[in-house]
Tab-separated table of C-alpha atoms and ligand atoms in Angstrom:
chain	number	residue	atom	x	y	z
A	1	UNK	CA	0.521	18.279	-12.030
A	2	UNK	CA	-2.337	20.764	-11.575
A	3	UNK	CA	-0.257	22.689	-9.036
A	4	UNK	CA	2.651	22.890	-11.472
A	5	UNK	CA	0.439	24.059	-14.342
A	6	UNK	CA	-1.113	26.699	-12.046
A	7	UNK	CA	2.275	27.932	-10.900
A	8	UNK	CA	3.588	28.166	-14.474
A	9	UNK	CA	0.484	29.959	-15.732
A	10	UNK	CA	0.422	32.405	-12.782
A	11	UNK	CA	4.106	33.277	-13.285
A	12	UNK	CA	3.672	33.563	-17.043
A	13	UNK	CA	0.578	35.777	-16.995
A	14	UNK	CA	1.968	38.024	-14.221
A	15	UNK	CA	5.240	38.486	-16.112
A	16	UNK	CA	3.530	39.082	-19.460
A	17	UNK	CA	0.984	41.549	-17.960
A	18	UNK	CA	3.673	43.542	-16.164
A	19	UNK	CA	5.885	43.638	-19.265
A	20	UNK	CA	2.905	44.853	-21.337
A	21	UNK	CA	2.010	47.540	-18.777
A	22	UNK	CA	5.535	48.855	-18.375
A	23	UNK	CA	6.259	48.728	-22.102
A	24	UNK	CA	3.022	50.651	-22.810
A	25	UNK	CA	3.940	53.257	-20.166
A	26	UNK	CA	7.383	53.652	-21.714
A	27	UNK	CA	5.999	54.001	-25.255
A	28	UNK	CA	3.496	56.653	-24.081
A	29	UNK	CA	6.266	58.505	-22.248
A	30	UNK	CA	8.556	58.357	-25.281
A	31	UNK	CA	5.881	59.692	-27.649
A	32	UNK	CA	4.857	62.482	-25.215
A	33	UNK	CA	8.528	63.518	-24.733
A	34	UNK	CA	9.091	63.689	-28.460
A	35	UNK	CA	5.988	65.796	-29.049
A	36	UNK	CA	6.782	68.199	-26.136
A	37	UNK	CA	10.291	68.766	-27.407
A	38	UNK	CA	9.073	69.327	-30.990
A	39	UNK	CA	6.475	71.902	-29.875
A	40	UNK	CA	9.019	73.595	-27.623
A	41	UNK	CA	11.524	73.842	-30.483
A	42	UNK	CA	8.931	75.310	-32.828
A	43	UNK	CA	7.824	77.903	-30.258
A	44	UNK	CA	11.380	78.903	-29.309
A	45	UNK	CA	12.451	79.370	-32.933
A	46	UNK	CA	9.305	81.412	-33.643
A	47	UNK	CA	9.902	83.614	-30.597
A	48	UNK	CA	13.612	84.017	-31.462
A	49	UNK	CA	12.637	85.277	-34.946
A	50	UNK	CA	10.293	87.830	-33.395
A	51	UNK	CA	12.945	88.919	-30.868
A	52	UNK	CA	15.548	89.322	-33.620
A	53	UNK	CA	13.167	91.802	-35.224
A	54	UNK	CA	12.088	93.476	-31.994
A	55	UNK	CA	14.307	92.842	-28.963
A	56	UNK	CA	11.846	94.602	-26.607
A	57	UNK	CA	8.908	92.440	-27.728
A	58	UNK	CA	8.823	90.422	-24.509
A	59	UNK	CA	8.662	93.470	-22.288
A	60	UNK	CA	5.943	95.177	-24.319
A	61	UNK	CA	3.542	92.342	-25.125
A	62	UNK	CA	1.581	89.768	-23.200
A	63	UNK	CA	2.501	86.368	-24.582
A	64	UNK	CA	-0.195	83.740	-24.627
A	65	UNK	CA	1.716	80.467	-24.533
A	66	UNK	CA	1.778	77.941	-21.767
A	67	UNK	CA	5.554	77.439	-21.674
A	68	UNK	CA	7.900	79.204	-19.326
A	69	UNK	CA	9.926	81.838	-21.225
A	70	UNK	CA	13.316	82.997	-19.990
A	71	UNK	CA	15.561	85.572	-21.660
A	72	UNK	CA	19.158	85.164	-20.606
A	73	UNK	CA	21.892	87.710	-21.305
A	74	UNK	CA	25.129	86.511	-23.007
A	75	UNK	CA	26.799	86.519	-19.501
A	76	UNK	CA	24.116	84.290	-17.923
A	77	UNK	CA	22.150	87.012	-16.153
A	78	UNK	CA	18.380	86.430	-16.387
A	79	UNK	CA	16.740	89.434	-18.053
A	80	UNK	CA	13.165	88.178	-18.231
A	81	UNK	CA	11.041	85.289	-16.939
A	82	UNK	CA	7.266	85.044	-17.348
A	83	UNK	CA	6.726	82.568	-14.487
A	84	UNK	CA	9.370	83.318	-11.846
A	85	UNK	CA	10.520	86.567	-10.261
A	86	UNK	CA	13.924	87.228	-11.876
A	87	UNK	CA	15.283	88.654	-8.641
A	88	UNK	CA	15.122	85.155	-7.134
A	89	UNK	CA	16.976	83.517	-10.042
A	90	UNK	CA	20.727	82.949	-9.967
A	91	UNK	CA	23.088	83.353	-12.894
A	92	UNK	CA	22.245	80.829	-15.657
A	93	UNK	CA	25.693	80.595	-17.286
A	94	UNK	CA	26.050	76.987	-16.023
A	95	UNK	CA	22.868	75.647	-17.677
A	96	UNK	CA	23.821	73.166	-20.416
A	97	UNK	CA	21.183	74.406	-22.917
A	98	UNK	CA	22.511	77.988	-22.399
A	99	UNK	CA	26.177	76.978	-22.900
A	100	UNK	CA	25.352	74.954	-26.026
A	101	UNK	CA	23.097	77.657	-27.489
A	102	UNK	CA	25.925	80.224	-27.021
A	103	UNK	CA	28.360	77.848	-28.762
A	104	UNK	CA	26.191	76.227	-31.435
A	105	UNK	CA	23.193	78.542	-31.877
A	106	UNK	CA	20.506	76.110	-30.669
A	107	UNK	CA	20.282	73.459	-27.973
A	108	UNK	CA	17.895	71.241	-26.086
A	109	UNK	CA	18.121	69.637	-22.673
A	110	UNK	CA	16.037	67.536	-20.311
A	111	UNK	CA	16.499	67.662	-16.557
A	112	UNK	CA	14.939	65.750	-13.672
A	113	UNK	CA	12.794	67.871	-11.400
A	114	UNK	CA	12.760	67.587	-7.634
A	115	UNK	CA	10.387	64.607	-7.636
A	116	UNK	CA	10.934	61.468	-9.709
A	117	UNK	CA	7.503	61.904	-11.243
A	118	UNK	CA	8.277	65.015	-13.341
A	119	UNK	CA	11.056	66.370	-15.508
A	120	UNK	CA	11.719	69.656	-17.381
A	121	UNK	CA	12.300	70.091	-21.098
A	122	UNK	CA	14.321	73.091	-22.307
A	123	UNK	CA	14.940	74.562	-25.757
A	124	UNK	CA	17.286	77.504	-26.157
A	125	UNK	CA	18.173	79.674	-29.215
A	126	UNK	CA	20.896	82.346	-29.444
A	127	UNK	CA	19.586	85.713	-30.621
A	128	UNK	CA	21.390	88.050	-33.001
A	129	UNK	CA	22.280	90.374	-30.122
A	130	UNK	CA	24.099	87.563	-28.260
A	131	UNK	CA	21.364	86.924	-25.679
A	132	UNK	CA	19.640	83.529	-25.386
A	133	UNK	CA	15.896	82.874	-25.429
A	134	UNK	CA	14.845	79.685	-23.636
A	135	UNK	CA	11.450	77.985	-23.401
A	136	UNK	CA	10.667	75.170	-20.967
A	137	UNK	CA	7.846	72.788	-20.058
A	138	UNK	CA	7.347	70.278	-17.259
A	139	UNK	CA	5.981	66.828	-17.927
A	140	UNK	CA	5.628	63.356	-16.391
A	141	UNK	CA	8.489	60.883	-16.358
A	142	UNK	CA	7.781	57.152	-16.998
A	143	UNK	CA	7.240	56.808	-13.247
A	144	UNK	CA	4.974	59.802	-13.359
A	145	UNK	CA	2.817	57.853	-15.780
A	146	UNK	CA	3.042	54.510	-13.939
A	147	UNK	CA	2.800	55.480	-10.244
A	148	UNK	CA	-0.664	57.092	-10.394
A	149	UNK	CA	-1.938	54.008	-12.252
A	150	UNK	CA	-0.226	51.430	-10.038
A	151	UNK	CA	-3.455	50.317	-8.305
A	152	UNK	CA	-5.089	49.859	-11.670
A	153	UNK	CA	-2.093	47.886	-12.960
A	154	UNK	CA	-2.089	45.581	-9.917
A	155	UNK	CA	-5.862	45.064	-10.122
A	156	UNK	CA	-5.711	44.340	-13.862
A	157	UNK	CA	-2.799	41.899	-13.383
A	158	UNK	CA	-4.655	40.023	-10.621
A	159	UNK	CA	-7.755	39.864	-12.794
A	160	UNK	CA	-5.794	38.534	-15.789
A	161	UNK	CA	-4.050	35.915	-13.582
A	162	UNK	CA	-7.383	34.815	-12.063
A	163	UNK	CA	-9.029	34.481	-15.475
A	164	UNK	CA	-6.017	32.487	-16.770
A	165	UNK	CA	-6.098	30.190	-13.723
A	166	UNK	CA	-9.814	29.653	-14.151
A	167	UNK	CA	-9.324	28.679	-17.800
A	168	UNK	CA	-6.262	26.536	-16.867
A	169	UNK	CA	-8.335	24.756	-14.211
A	170	UNK	CA	-11.019	23.774	-16.710
A	171	UNK	CA	-8.439	22.762	-19.331
A	172	UNK	CA	-6.323	20.708	-16.898
A	173	UNK	CA	-9.401	18.799	-15.732
A	174	UNK	CA	-10.339	18.099	-19.339
A	175	UNK	CA	-6.809	16.865	-20.144
A	176	UNK	CA	-6.311	14.812	-16.978
A	177	UNK	CA	-9.721	13.160	-16.850
A	178	UNK	CA	-9.149	10.638	-19.675
A	179	UNK	CA	-5.733	9.770	-18.162
A	180	UNK	CA	-7.317	9.086	-14.748
A	181	UNK	CA	-9.898	6.861	-16.400
A	182	UNK	CA	-7.350	4.725	-18.272
A	183	UNK	CA	-8.039	0.996	-18.199
A	184	UNK	CA	-4.572	-0.185	-17.147
A	185	UNK	CA	-5.505	-3.860	-17.386
A	186	UNK	CA	-6.245	-3.466	-21.120
A	187	UNK	CA	-4.015	-0.554	-22.143
A	188	UNK	CA	-4.625	-0.906	-25.881
A	189	UNK	CA	-8.400	-0.589	-25.466
A	190	UNK	CA	-7.923	3.064	-24.432
A	191	UNK	CA	-8.416	5.602	-27.184
A	192	UNK	CA	-6.969	8.711	-25.556
A	193	UNK	CA	-4.128	10.847	-26.920
A	194	UNK	CA	-1.802	9.711	-29.714
A	195	UNK	CA	1.046	11.024	-27.478
A	196	UNK	CA	0.249	8.239	-24.979
A	197	UNK	CA	0.340	5.425	-27.541
A	198	UNK	CA	3.980	4.447	-26.898
A	199	UNK	CA	3.356	4.372	-23.147
A	200	UNK	CA	0.240	2.229	-23.550
A	201	UNK	CA	2.026	-0.192	-25.887
A	202	UNK	CA	4.884	-0.679	-23.408
A	203	UNK	CA	2.320	-1.065	-20.604
A	204	UNK	CA	0.589	-3.781	-22.620
A	205	UNK	CA	3.924	-5.524	-23.229
A	206	UNK	CA	4.708	-5.297	-19.523
A	207	UNK	CA	1.347	-6.784	-18.623
A	208	UNK	CA	1.932	-9.600	-21.110
A	209	UNK	CA	5.405	-10.337	-19.709
A	210	UNK	CA	3.986	-10.354	-16.160
A	211	UNK	CA	1.150	-12.718	-17.127
A	212	UNK	CA	3.520	-15.081	-18.955
A	213	UNK	CA	6.035	-14.902	-16.132
A	214	UNK	CA	3.444	-15.859	-13.505
A	215	UNK	CA	2.191	-18.738	-15.675
A	216	UNK	CA	5.767	-19.932	-16.326
A	217	UNK	CA	6.766	-19.656	-12.665
A	218	UNK	CA	3.838	-21.812	-11.584
A	219	UNK	CA	4.629	-24.371	-14.288
A	220	UNK	CA	8.380	-24.417	-13.559
A	221	UNK	CA	7.839	-24.905	-9.824
A	222	UNK	CA	5.194	-27.535	-10.327
A	223	UNK	CA	7.505	-29.938	-12.205
A	224	UNK	CA	10.096	-30.614	-9.426
A	225	UNK	CA	7.386	-30.445	-6.758
A	226	UNK	CA	5.386	-33.151	-8.555
A	227	UNK	CA	8.483	-35.392	-8.604
A	228	UNK	CA	9.204	-34.747	-4.941
A	229	UNK	CA	5.613	-35.477	-4.048
A	230	UNK	CA	5.658	-38.675	-6.186
A	231	UNK	CA	8.822	-40.104	-4.604
A	232	UNK	CA	7.639	-39.161	-1.117
A	233	UNK	CA	4.307	-40.874	-1.739
A	234	UNK	CA	5.987	-44.105	-2.825
A	235	UNK	CA	8.188	-44.033	0.243
A	236	UNK	CA	5.249	-43.264	2.527
A	237	UNK	CA	3.211	-46.171	1.109
A	238	UNK	CA	6.142	-48.508	1.708
A	239	UNK	CA	5.722	-49.792	-1.868
A	240	UNK	CA	9.427	-49.350	-2.446
A	241	UNK	CA	12.042	-51.843	-1.472
A	242	UNK	CA	14.358	-50.908	1.360
A	243	UNK	CA	17.329	-50.664	-1.004
A	244	UNK	CA	15.447	-48.149	-3.199
A	245	UNK	CA	14.851	-45.848	-0.245
A	246	UNK	CA	18.295	-44.276	-0.522
A	247	UNK	CA	17.935	-43.614	-4.259
A	248	UNK	CA	14.499	-42.074	-3.743
A	249	UNK	CA	15.804	-39.845	-0.948
A	250	UNK	CA	18.592	-38.740	-3.302
A	251	UNK	CA	16.014	-37.932	-6.006
A	252	UNK	CA	13.969	-35.918	-3.525
A	253	UNK	CA	17.147	-34.073	-2.523
A	254	UNK	CA	18.097	-33.384	-6.174
A	255	UNK	CA	14.630	-32.145	-7.079
A	256	UNK	CA	14.592	-29.919	-3.966
A	257	UNK	CA	17.927	-28.406	-5.066
A	258	UNK	CA	16.459	-27.692	-8.512
A	259	UNK	CA	13.495	-26.060	-6.845
A	260	UNK	CA	15.752	-23.903	-4.666
A	261	UNK	CA	17.843	-22.851	-7.713
A	262	UNK	CA	14.725	-21.927	-9.618
A	263	UNK	CA	13.288	-19.945	-6.727
A	264	UNK	CA	16.611	-18.132	-6.262
A	265	UNK	CA	16.695	-17.177	-9.956
A	266	UNK	CA	13.047	-16.097	-9.897
A	267	UNK	CA	13.785	-13.860	-6.896
A	268	UNK	CA	16.755	-12.344	-8.742
A	269	UNK	CA	14.681	-11.584	-11.859
A	270	UNK	CA	11.858	-10.105	-9.785
A	271	UNK	CA	14.270	-7.944	-7.828
A	272	UNK	CA	15.829	-6.655	-11.044
A	273	UNK	CA	12.324	-5.964	-12.393
A	274	UNK	CA	11.392	-3.959	-9.358
A	275	UNK	CA	14.780	-2.237	-9.358
A	276	UNK	CA	14.959	-3.213	-5.688
A	277	UNK	CA	18.236	-4.956	-6.244
A	278	UNK	CA	21.231	-3.564	-4.388
A	279	UNK	CA	21.872	-0.185	-5.941
A	280	UNK	CA	25.244	0.694	-4.570
A	281	UNK	CA	27.986	1.161	-7.146
A	282	UNK	CA	31.491	0.446	-5.921
A	283	UNK	CA	34.829	0.267	-7.627
A	284	UNK	CA	35.357	-3.398	-8.437
A	285	UNK	CA	38.329	-5.212	-9.886
A	286	UNK	CA	36.976	-7.275	-12.781
A	287	UNK	CA	40.062	-9.519	-12.937
A	288	UNK	CA	39.602	-10.549	-9.309
A	289	UNK	CA	35.835	-10.987	-9.857
A	290	UNK	CA	36.342	-13.332	-12.839
A	291	UNK	CA	39.036	-15.316	-10.997
A	292	UNK	CA	36.661	-15.712	-8.042
A	293	UNK	CA	33.932	-17.037	-10.373
A	294	UNK	CA	36.359	-19.511	-11.988
A	295	UNK	CA	37.383	-20.661	-8.538
A	296	UNK	CA	33.776	-21.315	-7.538
A	297	UNK	CA	33.154	-23.167	-10.808
A	298	UNK	CA	36.350	-25.214	-10.503
A	299	UNK	CA	34.626	-28.456	-9.440
A	300	UNK	CA	32.402	-28.234	-12.545
A	301	UNK	CA	35.416	-27.424	-14.750
A	302	UNK	CA	37.246	-30.452	-13.395
A	303	UNK	CA	34.220	-32.718	-13.699
A	304	UNK	CA	33.622	-31.751	-17.357
A	305	UNK	CA	37.345	-31.754	-18.200
A	306	UNK	CA	37.238	-28.231	-19.571
A	307	UNK	CA	40.420	-26.380	-20.443
A	308	UNK	CA	40.268	-22.749	-19.278
A	309	UNK	CA	42.369	-20.082	-20.962
A	310	UNK	CA	42.331	-16.485	-19.755
A	311	UNK	CA	43.799	-13.144	-20.842
A	312	UNK	CA	42.773	-10.828	-18.022
A	313	UNK	CA	44.100	-7.259	-17.761
A	314	UNK	CA	44.013	-5.583	-14.382
A	315	UNK	CA	40.780	-3.657	-15.085
A	316	UNK	CA	38.621	-1.871	-12.533
A	317	UNK	CA	35.258	-0.147	-12.952
A	318	UNK	CA	32.234	1.080	-11.061
A	319	UNK	CA	29.504	-1.549	-10.764
A	320	UNK	CA	26.961	-3.153	-8.468
A	321	UNK	CA	29.124	-6.079	-7.354
A	322	UNK	CA	26.473	-8.721	-6.655
A	323	UNK	CA	24.648	-8.077	-9.945
A	324	UNK	CA	27.857	-8.046	-11.991
A	325	UNK	CA	28.942	-11.299	-10.270
A	326	UNK	CA	25.671	-13.004	-11.306
A	327	UNK	CA	25.912	-11.689	-14.896
A	328	UNK	CA	29.427	-13.018	-15.493
A	329	UNK	CA	28.823	-16.187	-13.452
A	330	UNK	CA	25.852	-17.173	-15.650
A	331	UNK	CA	27.761	-16.779	-18.901
A	332	UNK	CA	30.933	-18.510	-17.703
A	333	UNK	CA	28.886	-21.322	-16.174
A	334	UNK	CA	26.991	-21.730	-19.477
A	335	UNK	CA	30.332	-21.899	-21.328
A	336	UNK	CA	31.244	-24.859	-19.134
A	337	UNK	CA	27.778	-26.495	-18.951
A	338	UNK	CA	27.063	-26.373	-22.675
A	339	UNK	CA	30.580	-27.462	-23.638
A	340	UNK	CA	31.838	-30.801	-24.906
A	341	UNK	CA	34.054	-33.097	-22.924
A	342	UNK	CA	37.654	-31.864	-23.155
A	343	UNK	CA	36.336	-28.649	-24.673
A	344	UNK	CA	37.767	-25.280	-23.793
A	345	UNK	CA	36.663	-21.859	-22.673
A	346	UNK	CA	38.513	-18.599	-23.295
A	347	UNK	CA	37.937	-15.439	-21.270
A	348	UNK	CA	39.480	-12.053	-22.060
A	349	UNK	CA	39.224	-8.745	-20.185
A	350	UNK	CA	40.386	-5.373	-21.551
A	351	UNK	CA	39.805	-1.710	-21.162
A	352	UNK	CA	39.724	0.934	-23.903
A	353	UNK	CA	38.421	4.506	-23.998
A	354	UNK	CA	36.666	4.256	-20.595
A	355	UNK	CA	34.889	1.064	-21.669
A	356	UNK	CA	35.413	-2.443	-20.344
A	357	UNK	CA	35.418	-5.323	-22.869
A	358	UNK	CA	34.777	-8.883	-21.712
A	359	UNK	CA	34.720	-11.813	-24.141
A	360	UNK	CA	33.679	-15.340	-23.155
A	361	UNK	CA	34.201	-17.898	-25.886
A	362	UNK	CA	33.498	-21.629	-25.663
A	363	UNK	CA	33.979	-24.602	-27.958
A	364	UNK	CA	30.658	-26.090	-26.910
A	365	UNK	CA	27.473	-27.338	-28.513
A	366	UNK	CA	26.527	-23.917	-29.912
A	367	UNK	CA	23.104	-22.376	-30.405
A	368	UNK	CA	21.061	-22.659	-33.606
A	369	UNK	CA	20.350	-19.423	-35.529
A	370	UNK	CA	16.678	-20.069	-34.813
A	371	UNK	CA	17.187	-20.187	-31.036
A	372	UNK	CA	19.792	-17.423	-30.837
A	373	UNK	CA	17.342	-14.477	-30.674
A	374	UNK	CA	15.414	-16.213	-27.880
A	375	UNK	CA	18.127	-17.166	-25.395
A	376	UNK	CA	17.578	-14.030	-23.267
A	377	UNK	CA	13.862	-14.780	-22.832
A	378	UNK	CA	12.744	-15.869	-19.400
A	379	UNK	CA	12.590	-19.680	-18.998
A	380	UNK	CA	13.794	-20.237	-22.558
A	381	UNK	CA	15.952	-23.332	-22.935
A	382	UNK	CA	17.129	-24.452	-26.360
A	383	UNK	CA	15.197	-27.529	-27.310
A	384	UNK	CA	18.089	-29.929	-27.830
A	385	UNK	CA	18.225	-33.445	-26.525
A	386	UNK	CA	21.281	-32.642	-24.437
A	387	UNK	CA	19.294	-30.006	-22.571
A	388	UNK	CA	17.404	-32.787	-20.934
A	389	UNK	CA	20.545	-33.792	-19.075
A	390	UNK	CA	22.043	-30.337	-18.517
A	391	UNK	CA	20.599	-28.653	-15.441
A	392	UNK	CA	19.278	-25.138	-15.787
A	393	UNK	CA	16.422	-22.787	-15.008
A	394	UNK	CA	16.282	-20.863	-18.291
A	395	UNK	CA	16.589	-17.647	-16.284
A	396	UNK	CA	20.385	-17.159	-16.225
A	397	UNK	CA	20.688	-15.118	-19.426
A	398	UNK	CA	17.509	-13.133	-18.635
A	399	UNK	CA	19.173	-12.105	-15.361
A	400	UNK	CA	22.422	-11.325	-17.189
A	401	UNK	CA	20.782	-9.176	-19.857
A	402	UNK	CA	18.832	-7.235	-17.226
A	403	UNK	CA	21.944	-6.767	-15.081
A	404	UNK	CA	24.116	-5.557	-17.966
A	405	UNK	CA	21.381	-3.111	-18.997
A	406	UNK	CA	21.287	-1.830	-15.404
A	407	UNK	CA	24.956	-0.932	-15.889
A	408	UNK	CA	24.181	0.740	-19.228
A	409	UNK	CA	26.215	-1.927	-20.970
A	410	UNK	CA	25.600	-4.101	-24.047
A	411	UNK	CA	25.832	-7.838	-24.620
A	412	UNK	CA	26.076	-9.592	-27.995
A	413	UNK	CA	26.153	-13.268	-28.893
A	414	UNK	CA	27.641	-15.130	-31.859
A	415	UNK	CA	27.215	-18.861	-32.172
A	416	UNK	CA	27.643	-21.755	-34.562
A	417	UNK	CA	26.039	-25.081	-33.876
A	418	UNK	CA	28.538	-27.740	-32.745
A	419	UNK	CA	31.390	-25.228	-32.885
A	420	UNK	CA	30.799	-22.915	-29.972
A	421	UNK	CA	29.489	-19.606	-28.716
A	422	UNK	CA	30.962	-16.151	-28.098
A	423	UNK	CA	29.515	-13.607	-25.654
A	424	UNK	CA	30.830	-10.062	-25.867
A	425	UNK	CA	30.081	-7.569	-23.112
A	426	UNK	CA	30.864	-3.853	-23.220
A	427	UNK	CA	30.451	-1.842	-20.012
A	428	UNK	CA	31.058	1.819	-19.236
A	429	UNK	CA	33.810	2.102	-16.655
A	430	UNK	CA	32.112	4.948	-14.757
A	431	UNK	CA	28.665	4.869	-13.204
A	432	UNK	CA	26.198	6.395	-15.615
A	433	UNK	CA	23.226	4.872	-13.887
A	434	UNK	CA	19.557	5.760	-13.990
B	1	ADP	P1	19.923	-22.152	-18.344
B	1	ADP	O1	19.635	-22.123	-16.906
B	1	ADP	O2	19.076	-23.105	-19.104
B	1	ADP	O3	21.366	-22.307	-18.648
B	1	ADP	P2	20.177	-19.556	-19.537
B	1	ADP	O4	19.206	-18.424	-19.532
B	1	ADP	O5	21.480	-19.310	-18.939
B	1	ADP	O6	19.421	-20.729	-18.874
B	1	ADP	O7	20.369	-19.982	-21.052
B	1	ADP	C1	19.253	-20.150	-21.889
B	1	ADP	C2	19.530	-21.204	-22.938
B	1	ADP	O8	20.481	-20.717	-23.882
B	1	ADP	C3	20.156	-22.457	-22.379
B	1	ADP	O9	19.167	-23.350	-21.919
B	1	ADP	C4	20.899	-22.993	-23.579
B	1	ADP	O10	20.006	-23.722	-24.399
B	1	ADP	C5	21.327	-21.760	-24.336
B	1	ADP	N1	22.727	-21.382	-24.018
B	1	ADP	C6	23.125	-20.435	-23.170
B	1	ADP	N2	24.466	-20.331	-23.159
B	1	ADP	C7	24.932	-21.248	-24.033
B	1	ADP	C8	26.236	-21.641	-24.488
B	1	ADP	N3	27.354	-21.064	-24.025
B	1	ADP	N4	26.324	-22.621	-25.397
B	1	ADP	C9	25.228	-23.203	-25.885
B	1	ADP	N5	23.969	-22.895	-25.523
B	1	ADP	C10	23.805	-21.929	-24.607
């Protein structure tokens, strides 16, 4: 961060200093030009008035002005020049200020000199006798002002940049120090910047979720393990009758399966949390995916005598296949698990405006309005007597919600107790992932 701030400040101060220097040089040049031309005009008009009175004035008097004075005949021949030998001068009938003075009476012109540092200013006035009097001055161009000062400009710029960096260094340290000293274990105890409040609140929530999750995981794993250990102990002590051995082994097997399911779900949630889950988006066919899930769940459908009705369009979209499989599997499985005997489940799949719509509707036991907002919480299981007999980890919908969010989708639930539940999922068809 410090490096970035330094870079920004160095670029900013260098740019601003150079702009200020060049703009100042240009303003000075502009003002000087204007004043030279104004003086030149005044002097030329004054001299032209004198020459109109006395055309020989130039030849008879010494003129005490700094400007170069040239008298040019109406045909361009130079008649007089106070600075240059007129024998060396060529015909001036091509000079723009001469041509314009002949045509319009007065004219000015500025021409670059041999070097880029200087330029010449000319003012010419036509006399009554047809000749032209012209005055000229040399002065610096913008570069003529800047180039001699370039060392000063560079030195001043470096100095300004160094001072800015020095101040930035102190300021950055002052800003960063409280952030480095944040107590991340107790985010809300930090009184730093109001701008960090949202971050600290979400950090606190994260910490809370992590603490609760760890506590819940330990508790959830302990329950089946205690059973397994209990049954194994009985068997080891040979307290049980021989005929009970098989039933106890079965119980140990069942509890182990529960344990494995729970651990698998916990791994899935943790992976989603860490965003380590498979990231690759591929084009998947949702119809085929749902049919595959129904196929896997077929033994359960048969066992519970559930009637399955589907209306599946041939819809494809970009998704992480394994995550999307788990999301839809959990909801469809719930529709079967929490159904009534001879109940039904309806699944529809459509596509509209680059969005995929999936509805899963069951005629099952439903969820109370009180429990509805909590079903996506980790380890939450609605506290109904039937839940005691229906297997579950309480993590399925937490995984689903996380997975759908990973796909930038939304999931909504509507339920009525003893009538059934509807899950509606909307997913963008194209990958718009983080
Ligand atoms: P579980 O492993 O218990 O099924 P889930 O996270 O999938 O965990 O669901 C959380 C709870 O939400 C379930 O225990 C159940 O009480 C309730 N639930 C989920 N889906 C349904 C449904 N289709 N019908 C009735 N209750 C449901």
